[in-house]
Short mmCIF file of C-alpha atoms and ligand atoms in Angstrom, two decimals:
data_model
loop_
_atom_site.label_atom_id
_atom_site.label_comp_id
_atom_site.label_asym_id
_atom_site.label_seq_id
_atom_site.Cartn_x
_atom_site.Cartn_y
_atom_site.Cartn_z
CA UNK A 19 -13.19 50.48 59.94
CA UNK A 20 -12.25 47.29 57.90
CA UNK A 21 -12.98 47.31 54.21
CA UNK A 22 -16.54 46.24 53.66
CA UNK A 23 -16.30 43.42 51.19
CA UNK A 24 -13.72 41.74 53.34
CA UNK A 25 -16.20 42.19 56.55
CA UNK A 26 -19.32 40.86 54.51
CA UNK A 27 -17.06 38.05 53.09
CA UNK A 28 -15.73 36.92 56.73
CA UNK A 29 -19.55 37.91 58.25
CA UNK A 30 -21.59 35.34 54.71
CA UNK A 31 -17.94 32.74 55.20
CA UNK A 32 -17.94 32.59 59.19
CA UNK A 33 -21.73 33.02 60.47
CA UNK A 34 -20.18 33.31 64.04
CA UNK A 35 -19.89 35.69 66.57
CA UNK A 36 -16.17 35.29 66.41
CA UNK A 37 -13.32 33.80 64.64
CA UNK A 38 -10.06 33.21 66.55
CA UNK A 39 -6.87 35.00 65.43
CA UNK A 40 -4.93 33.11 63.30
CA UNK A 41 -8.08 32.57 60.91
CA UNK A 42 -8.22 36.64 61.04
CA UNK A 43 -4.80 36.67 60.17
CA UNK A 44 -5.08 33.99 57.11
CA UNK A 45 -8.00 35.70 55.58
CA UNK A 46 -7.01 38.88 56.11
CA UNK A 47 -3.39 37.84 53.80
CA UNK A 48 -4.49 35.23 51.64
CA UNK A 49 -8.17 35.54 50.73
CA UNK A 50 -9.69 37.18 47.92
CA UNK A 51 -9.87 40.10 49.71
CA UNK A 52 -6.28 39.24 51.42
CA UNK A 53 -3.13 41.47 51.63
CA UNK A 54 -0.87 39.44 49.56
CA UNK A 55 -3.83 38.57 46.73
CA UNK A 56 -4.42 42.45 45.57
CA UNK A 57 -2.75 44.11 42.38
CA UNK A 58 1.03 44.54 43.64
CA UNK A 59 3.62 41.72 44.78
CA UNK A 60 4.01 43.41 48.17
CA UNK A 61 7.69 42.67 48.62
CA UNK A 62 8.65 45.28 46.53
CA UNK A 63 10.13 48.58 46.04
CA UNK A 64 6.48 49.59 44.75
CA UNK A 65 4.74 47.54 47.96
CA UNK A 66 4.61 47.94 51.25
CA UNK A 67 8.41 46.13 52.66
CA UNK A 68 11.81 45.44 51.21
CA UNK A 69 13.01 41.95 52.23
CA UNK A 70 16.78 41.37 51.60
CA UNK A 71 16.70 40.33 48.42
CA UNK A 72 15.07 43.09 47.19
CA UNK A 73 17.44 45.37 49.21
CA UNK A 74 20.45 43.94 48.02
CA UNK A 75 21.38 41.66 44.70
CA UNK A 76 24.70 39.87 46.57
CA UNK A 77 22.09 38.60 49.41
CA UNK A 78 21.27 36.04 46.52
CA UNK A 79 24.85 35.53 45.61
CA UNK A 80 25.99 35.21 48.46
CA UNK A 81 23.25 32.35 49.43
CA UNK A 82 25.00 30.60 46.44
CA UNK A 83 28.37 30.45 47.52
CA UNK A 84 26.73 28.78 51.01
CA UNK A 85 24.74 26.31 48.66
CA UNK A 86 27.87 25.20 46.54
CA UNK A 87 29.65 24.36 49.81
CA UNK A 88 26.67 22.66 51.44
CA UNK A 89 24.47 20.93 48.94
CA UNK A 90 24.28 19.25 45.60
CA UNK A 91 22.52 21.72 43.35
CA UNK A 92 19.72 20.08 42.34
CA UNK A 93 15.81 19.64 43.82
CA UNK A 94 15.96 22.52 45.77
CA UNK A 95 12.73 23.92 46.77
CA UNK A 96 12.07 27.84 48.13
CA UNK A 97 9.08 28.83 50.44
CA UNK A 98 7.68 31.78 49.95
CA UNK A 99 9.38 33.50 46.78
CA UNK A 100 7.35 36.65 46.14
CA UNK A 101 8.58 38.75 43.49
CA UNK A 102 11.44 35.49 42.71
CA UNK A 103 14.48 37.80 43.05
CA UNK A 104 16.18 35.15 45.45
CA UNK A 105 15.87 32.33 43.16
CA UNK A 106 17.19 34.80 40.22
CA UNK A 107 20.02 36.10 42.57
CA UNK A 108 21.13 32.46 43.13
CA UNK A 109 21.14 31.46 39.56
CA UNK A 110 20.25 27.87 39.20
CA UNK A 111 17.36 27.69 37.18
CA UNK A 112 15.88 24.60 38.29
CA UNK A 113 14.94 25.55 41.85
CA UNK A 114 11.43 25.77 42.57
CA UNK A 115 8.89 28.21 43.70
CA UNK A 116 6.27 27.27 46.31
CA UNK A 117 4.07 30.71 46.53
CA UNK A 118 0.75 31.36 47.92
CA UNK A 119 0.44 34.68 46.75
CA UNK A 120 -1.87 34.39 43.32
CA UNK A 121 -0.14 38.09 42.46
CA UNK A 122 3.71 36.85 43.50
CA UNK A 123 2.73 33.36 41.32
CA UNK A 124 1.68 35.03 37.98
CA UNK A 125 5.67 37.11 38.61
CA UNK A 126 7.14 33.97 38.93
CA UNK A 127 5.84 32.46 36.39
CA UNK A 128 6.54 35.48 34.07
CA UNK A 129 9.96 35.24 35.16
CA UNK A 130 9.95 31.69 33.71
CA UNK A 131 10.47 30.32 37.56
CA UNK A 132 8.75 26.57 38.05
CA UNK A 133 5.98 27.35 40.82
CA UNK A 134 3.52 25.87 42.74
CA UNK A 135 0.89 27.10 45.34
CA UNK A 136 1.61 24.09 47.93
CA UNK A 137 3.97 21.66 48.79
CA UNK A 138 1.82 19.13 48.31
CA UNK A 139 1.73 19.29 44.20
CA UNK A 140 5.01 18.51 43.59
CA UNK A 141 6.11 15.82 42.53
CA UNK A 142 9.27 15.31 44.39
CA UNK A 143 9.95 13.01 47.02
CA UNK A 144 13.06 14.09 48.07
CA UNK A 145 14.81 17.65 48.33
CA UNK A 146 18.31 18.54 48.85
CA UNK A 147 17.27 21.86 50.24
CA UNK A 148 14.34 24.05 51.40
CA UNK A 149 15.18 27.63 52.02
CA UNK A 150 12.84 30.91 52.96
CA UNK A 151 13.11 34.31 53.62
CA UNK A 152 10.21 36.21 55.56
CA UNK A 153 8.16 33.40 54.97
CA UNK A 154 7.29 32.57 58.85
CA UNK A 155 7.21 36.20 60.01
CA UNK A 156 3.84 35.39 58.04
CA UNK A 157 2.03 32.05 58.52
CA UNK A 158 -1.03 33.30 60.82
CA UNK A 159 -0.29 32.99 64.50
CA UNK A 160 -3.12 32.60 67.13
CA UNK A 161 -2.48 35.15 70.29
CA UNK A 162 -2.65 34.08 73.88
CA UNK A 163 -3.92 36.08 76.98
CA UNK A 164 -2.60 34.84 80.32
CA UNK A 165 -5.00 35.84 82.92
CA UNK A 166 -5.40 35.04 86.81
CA UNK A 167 -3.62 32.06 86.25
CA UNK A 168 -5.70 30.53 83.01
CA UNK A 169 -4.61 30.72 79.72
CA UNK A 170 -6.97 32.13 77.02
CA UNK A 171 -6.96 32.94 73.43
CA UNK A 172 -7.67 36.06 71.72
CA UNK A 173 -10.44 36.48 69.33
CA UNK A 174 -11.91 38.35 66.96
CA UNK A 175 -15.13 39.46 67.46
CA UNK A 176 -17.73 39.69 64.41
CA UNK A 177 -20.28 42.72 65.50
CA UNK A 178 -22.80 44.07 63.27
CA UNK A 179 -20.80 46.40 61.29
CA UNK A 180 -17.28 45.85 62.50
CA UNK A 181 -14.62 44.03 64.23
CA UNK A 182 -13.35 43.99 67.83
CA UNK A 183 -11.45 41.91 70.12
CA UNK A 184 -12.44 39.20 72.58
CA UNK A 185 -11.42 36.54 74.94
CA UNK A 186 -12.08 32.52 74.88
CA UNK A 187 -11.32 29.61 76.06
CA UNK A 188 -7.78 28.22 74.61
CA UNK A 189 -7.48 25.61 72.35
CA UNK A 190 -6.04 22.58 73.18
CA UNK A 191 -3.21 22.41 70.63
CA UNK A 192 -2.51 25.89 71.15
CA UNK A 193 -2.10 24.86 75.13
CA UNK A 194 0.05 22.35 73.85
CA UNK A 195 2.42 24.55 71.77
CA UNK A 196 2.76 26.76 75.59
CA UNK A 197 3.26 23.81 77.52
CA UNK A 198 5.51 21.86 74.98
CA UNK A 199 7.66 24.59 74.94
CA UNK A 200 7.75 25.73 78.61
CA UNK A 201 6.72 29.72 78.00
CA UNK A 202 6.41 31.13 81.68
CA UNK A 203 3.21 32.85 81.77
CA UNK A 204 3.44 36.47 81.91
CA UNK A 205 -0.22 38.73 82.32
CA UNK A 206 1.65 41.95 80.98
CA UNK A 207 2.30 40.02 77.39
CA UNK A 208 0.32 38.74 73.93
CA UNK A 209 1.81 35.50 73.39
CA UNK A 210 2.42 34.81 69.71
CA UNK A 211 1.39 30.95 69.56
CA UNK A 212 2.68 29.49 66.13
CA UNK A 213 1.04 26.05 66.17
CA UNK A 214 0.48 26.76 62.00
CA UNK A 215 4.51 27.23 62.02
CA UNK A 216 5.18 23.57 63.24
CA UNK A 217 2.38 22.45 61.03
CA UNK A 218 3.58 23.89 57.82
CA UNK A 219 6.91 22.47 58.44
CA UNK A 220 5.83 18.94 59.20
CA UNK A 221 3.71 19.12 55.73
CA UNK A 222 6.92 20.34 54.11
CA UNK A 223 9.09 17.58 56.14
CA UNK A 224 6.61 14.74 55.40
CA UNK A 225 6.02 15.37 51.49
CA UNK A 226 9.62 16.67 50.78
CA UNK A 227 12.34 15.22 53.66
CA UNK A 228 14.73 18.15 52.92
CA UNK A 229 18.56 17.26 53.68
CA UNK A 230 18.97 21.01 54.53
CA UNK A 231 16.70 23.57 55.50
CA UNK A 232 17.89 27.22 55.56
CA UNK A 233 15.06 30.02 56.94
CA UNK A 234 15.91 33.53 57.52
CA UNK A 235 13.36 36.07 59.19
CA UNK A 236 13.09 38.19 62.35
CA UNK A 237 12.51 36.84 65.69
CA UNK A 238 13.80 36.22 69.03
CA UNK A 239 14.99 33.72 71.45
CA UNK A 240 12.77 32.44 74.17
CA UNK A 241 15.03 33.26 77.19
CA UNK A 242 15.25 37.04 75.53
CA UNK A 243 11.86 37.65 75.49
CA UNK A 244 11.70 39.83 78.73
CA UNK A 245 13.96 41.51 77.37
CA UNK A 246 12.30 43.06 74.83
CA UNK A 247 9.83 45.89 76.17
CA UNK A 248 6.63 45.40 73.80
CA UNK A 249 3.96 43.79 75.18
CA UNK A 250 2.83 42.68 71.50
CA UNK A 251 5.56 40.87 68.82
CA UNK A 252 2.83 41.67 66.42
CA UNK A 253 2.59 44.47 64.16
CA UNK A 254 1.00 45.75 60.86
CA UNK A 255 3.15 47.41 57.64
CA UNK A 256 1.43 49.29 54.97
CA UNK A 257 3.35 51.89 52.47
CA UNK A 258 7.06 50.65 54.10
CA UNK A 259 5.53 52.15 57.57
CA UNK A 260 4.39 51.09 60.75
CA UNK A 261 0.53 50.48 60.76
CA UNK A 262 -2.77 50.46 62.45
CA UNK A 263 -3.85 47.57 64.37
CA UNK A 264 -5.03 44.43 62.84
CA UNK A 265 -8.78 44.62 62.68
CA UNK A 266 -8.45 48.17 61.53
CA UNK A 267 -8.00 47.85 58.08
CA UNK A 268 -7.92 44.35 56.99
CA UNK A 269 -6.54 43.08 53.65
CA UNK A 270 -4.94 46.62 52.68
CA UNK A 271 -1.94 46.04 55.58
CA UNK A 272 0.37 43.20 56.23
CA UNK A 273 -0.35 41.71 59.44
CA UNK A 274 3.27 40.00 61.20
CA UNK A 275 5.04 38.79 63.97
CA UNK A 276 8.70 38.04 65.76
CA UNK A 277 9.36 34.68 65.04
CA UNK A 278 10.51 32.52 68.24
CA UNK A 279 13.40 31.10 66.85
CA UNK A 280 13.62 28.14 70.46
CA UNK A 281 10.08 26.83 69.36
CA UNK A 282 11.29 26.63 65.71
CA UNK A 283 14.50 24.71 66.84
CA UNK A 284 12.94 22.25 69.73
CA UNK A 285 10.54 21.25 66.56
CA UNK A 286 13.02 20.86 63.87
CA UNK A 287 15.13 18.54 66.65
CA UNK A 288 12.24 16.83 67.46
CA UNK A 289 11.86 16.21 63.54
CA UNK A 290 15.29 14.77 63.33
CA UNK A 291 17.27 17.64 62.57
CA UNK A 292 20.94 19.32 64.01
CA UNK A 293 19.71 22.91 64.17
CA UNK A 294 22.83 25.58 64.19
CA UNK A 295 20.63 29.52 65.25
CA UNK A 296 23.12 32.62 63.66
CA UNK A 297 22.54 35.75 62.61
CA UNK A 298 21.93 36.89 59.36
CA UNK A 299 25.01 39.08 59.46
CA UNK A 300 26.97 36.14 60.34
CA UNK A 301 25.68 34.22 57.80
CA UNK A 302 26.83 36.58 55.15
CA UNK A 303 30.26 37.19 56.24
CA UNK A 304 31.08 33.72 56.53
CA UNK A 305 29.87 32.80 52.90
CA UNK A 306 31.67 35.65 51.25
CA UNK A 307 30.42 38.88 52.36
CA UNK A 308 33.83 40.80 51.88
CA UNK A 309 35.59 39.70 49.00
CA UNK A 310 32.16 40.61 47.72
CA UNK A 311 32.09 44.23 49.42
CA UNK A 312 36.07 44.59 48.66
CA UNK A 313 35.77 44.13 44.98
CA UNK A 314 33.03 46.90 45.03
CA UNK A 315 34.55 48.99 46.58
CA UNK A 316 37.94 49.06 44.43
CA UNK A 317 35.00 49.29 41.46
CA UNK A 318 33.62 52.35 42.94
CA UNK A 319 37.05 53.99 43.35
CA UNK A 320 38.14 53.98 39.50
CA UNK A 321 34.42 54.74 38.66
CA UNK A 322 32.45 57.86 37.62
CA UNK A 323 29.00 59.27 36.65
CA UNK A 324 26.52 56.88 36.19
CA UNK A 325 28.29 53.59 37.21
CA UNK A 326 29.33 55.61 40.57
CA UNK A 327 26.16 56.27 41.83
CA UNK A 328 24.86 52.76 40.80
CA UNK A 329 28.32 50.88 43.18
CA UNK A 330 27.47 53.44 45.26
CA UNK A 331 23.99 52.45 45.75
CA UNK A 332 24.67 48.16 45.38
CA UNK A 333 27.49 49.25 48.40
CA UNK A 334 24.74 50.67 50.84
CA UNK A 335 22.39 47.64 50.18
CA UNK A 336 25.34 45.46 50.81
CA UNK A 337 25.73 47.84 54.28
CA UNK A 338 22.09 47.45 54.96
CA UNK A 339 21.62 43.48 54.90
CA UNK A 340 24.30 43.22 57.37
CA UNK A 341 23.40 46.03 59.59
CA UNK A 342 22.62 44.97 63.05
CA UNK A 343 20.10 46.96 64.42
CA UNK A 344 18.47 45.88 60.72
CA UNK A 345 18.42 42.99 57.96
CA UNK A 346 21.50 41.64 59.57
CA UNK A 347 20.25 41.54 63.24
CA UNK A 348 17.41 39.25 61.39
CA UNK A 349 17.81 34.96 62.75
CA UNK A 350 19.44 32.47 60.03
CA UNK A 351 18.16 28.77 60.89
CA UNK A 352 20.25 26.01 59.49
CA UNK A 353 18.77 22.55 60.16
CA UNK A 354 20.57 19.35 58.38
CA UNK A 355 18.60 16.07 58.53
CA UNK A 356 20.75 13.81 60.76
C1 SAM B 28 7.39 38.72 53.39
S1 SAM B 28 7.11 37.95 51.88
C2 SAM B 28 8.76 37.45 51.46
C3 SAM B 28 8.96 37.19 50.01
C4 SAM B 28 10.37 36.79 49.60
N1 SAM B 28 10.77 35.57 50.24
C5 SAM B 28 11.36 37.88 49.89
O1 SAM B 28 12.26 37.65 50.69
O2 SAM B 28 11.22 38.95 49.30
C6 SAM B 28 6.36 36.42 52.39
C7 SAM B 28 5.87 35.59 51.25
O3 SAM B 28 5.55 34.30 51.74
C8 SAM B 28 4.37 33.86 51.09
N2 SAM B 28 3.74 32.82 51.94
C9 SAM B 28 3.23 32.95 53.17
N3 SAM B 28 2.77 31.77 53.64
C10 SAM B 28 3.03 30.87 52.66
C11 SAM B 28 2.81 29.46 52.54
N4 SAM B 28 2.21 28.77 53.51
N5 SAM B 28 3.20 28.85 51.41
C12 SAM B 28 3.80 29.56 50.42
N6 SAM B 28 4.03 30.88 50.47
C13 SAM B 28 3.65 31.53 51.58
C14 SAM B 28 3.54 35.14 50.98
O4 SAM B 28 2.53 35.02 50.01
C15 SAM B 28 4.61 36.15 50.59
O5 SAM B 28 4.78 36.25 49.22
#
């Protein structure tokens, strides 16, 4: 049973019988009542995931020595910052915060971080780079139902007292998004349609024109989607654990998604970018993963008490964001504006 301010707010906002997914999924995060606009930052030891940054300091440092080989240091922009441990793991003060989250902006702007709610109100023309982590796992996604050869969205339903699911008619850019990039139809599937992906980054392309963009996140490759058994990419995290279905409980769970990493990559190219696809893990041990882990280790060999258990504990966070059946199994995009 959802929360009932967040029902009556959707039931007074909405006055429909339905709303379609993706505006679920945007309320549900980023309204009063939303997930990401309560008391805690929610990327946080204290919330309800760990991201990499917050899992391991050198995921920061490490995303420096990649920046000091691969762009100029200044006007560089991050999506997404919540708690602003990336930006302070990186170390160059005049980077930029664009945050949604009201709770993540009042931390970054305790932490002294220059932030903004949208893209849109800075006043920058031109960025050397735009990097994110977890960011897209997040934008709301609408869901598509393929049925007796028709294509159909999934909705949800506003009853008297409580939400349920439905099916409609599809909308046409949503169609477009499936037919622009060529996803074979497949009844036994949800198909996560991310339409509000490509739009966020032509607003970010259009007001900013990066030189680099760098997005890390979990996600899959088109042609490996059979592959993977779940009928759903979506899924809900509350407490650092697996949780009910969206329309359960609304506002108290974070509602997100594998990212398709081909439909990210056909729109970057089409936006006049190179786009290389890694992973994470390969990321990090090309940009200095090992002298890094090395150096740590010799520390935690000559060390005792205390200052043991803390190398000891910076070693396993280093283990863990380059794990990968984990953090390190996550996609790295790098696009470069040709
Ligand atoms: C999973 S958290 C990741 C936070 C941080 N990047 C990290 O790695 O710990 C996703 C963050 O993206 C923010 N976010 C989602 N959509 C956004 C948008 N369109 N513009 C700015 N921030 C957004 C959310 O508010 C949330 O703080």
């Amino acid at each position: 049973m959802p929360k009932k301010n967040f029902f009556s707010y959707i039931q007074k906002k909405y006055d429909t019988d339905y709303i379609f997914f993706d505006t679920f999924m945007e309320e549900a995060l980023y309204s009063q009542f939303g997930f990401f606009n309560t008391d805690l930052v929610r990327s946080a030891k204290k919330g309800d995931f760990l991201t990499s940054p917050e899992v391991s300091i050198y995921f920061g440092k490490i995303l420096r020595n990649w920046i000091n080989t691969s762009c100029n240091l200044n006007k560089i922009v991050e999506i997404g910052s919540g708690t602003g441990s990336l930006i302070e793991q990186i170390g160059i003060k005049e980077i930029t915060a664009i945050e949604l989250s009201s709770t993540a902006r009042e931390e970054l702007i305790n932490k002294g971080i220059m932030t903004h709610t949208n893209v849109n109100e800075l006043t920058l023309e031109k960025s050397e780079l735009v990097f994110g982590n977890e960011i897209l796992d997040n934008i709301p996604c609408s869901i598509g139902i393929y049925r007796d050869k028709v294509w159909y969205e999934k909705v949800v339903a506003i009853q008297e007292n409580s939400f349920s699911y439905d099916i409609k008619p599809i909308r046409n850019e949503e169609l477009d998004w499936i037919n622009k990039n060529d996803i074979v139809p497949n009844e036994d599937h949800e198909l996560e349609i991310q339409v509000n992906i490509d739009k966020f980054l032509n607003t970010v392309i259009k007001k900013i024109s990066p030189k680099n963009i760098l997005l890390f996140d979990y996600g899959y490759e088109q042609a490996n989607r059979e592959k993977r058994k779940y009928s759903s990419l979506l899924r809900t995290y509350k407490n650092h654990h697996l949780s009910v279905d969206p329309i359960e409980d609304p506002g108290n769970i974070d509602i997100t998604y594998d990212v398709n990493f081909s439909s990210l990559s056909r729109e970057l190219k089409t936006l006049g970018y190179d786009v290389t696809l890694k992973l994470q893990r390969n990321f990090l041990l090309e940009n200095g993963f090992d002298i890094i882990f090395d150096e740590l280790q010799e520390k935690y060999l000559v060390a005792d008490g205390m200052e043991k258990l803390k190398i000891n504990s910076e070693l396993n966070g280093l283990k863990a964001i380059v794990d990968s059946n984990g953090l390190g199994g996550f996609y790295c995009l790098n696009a470069q504006k040709l």
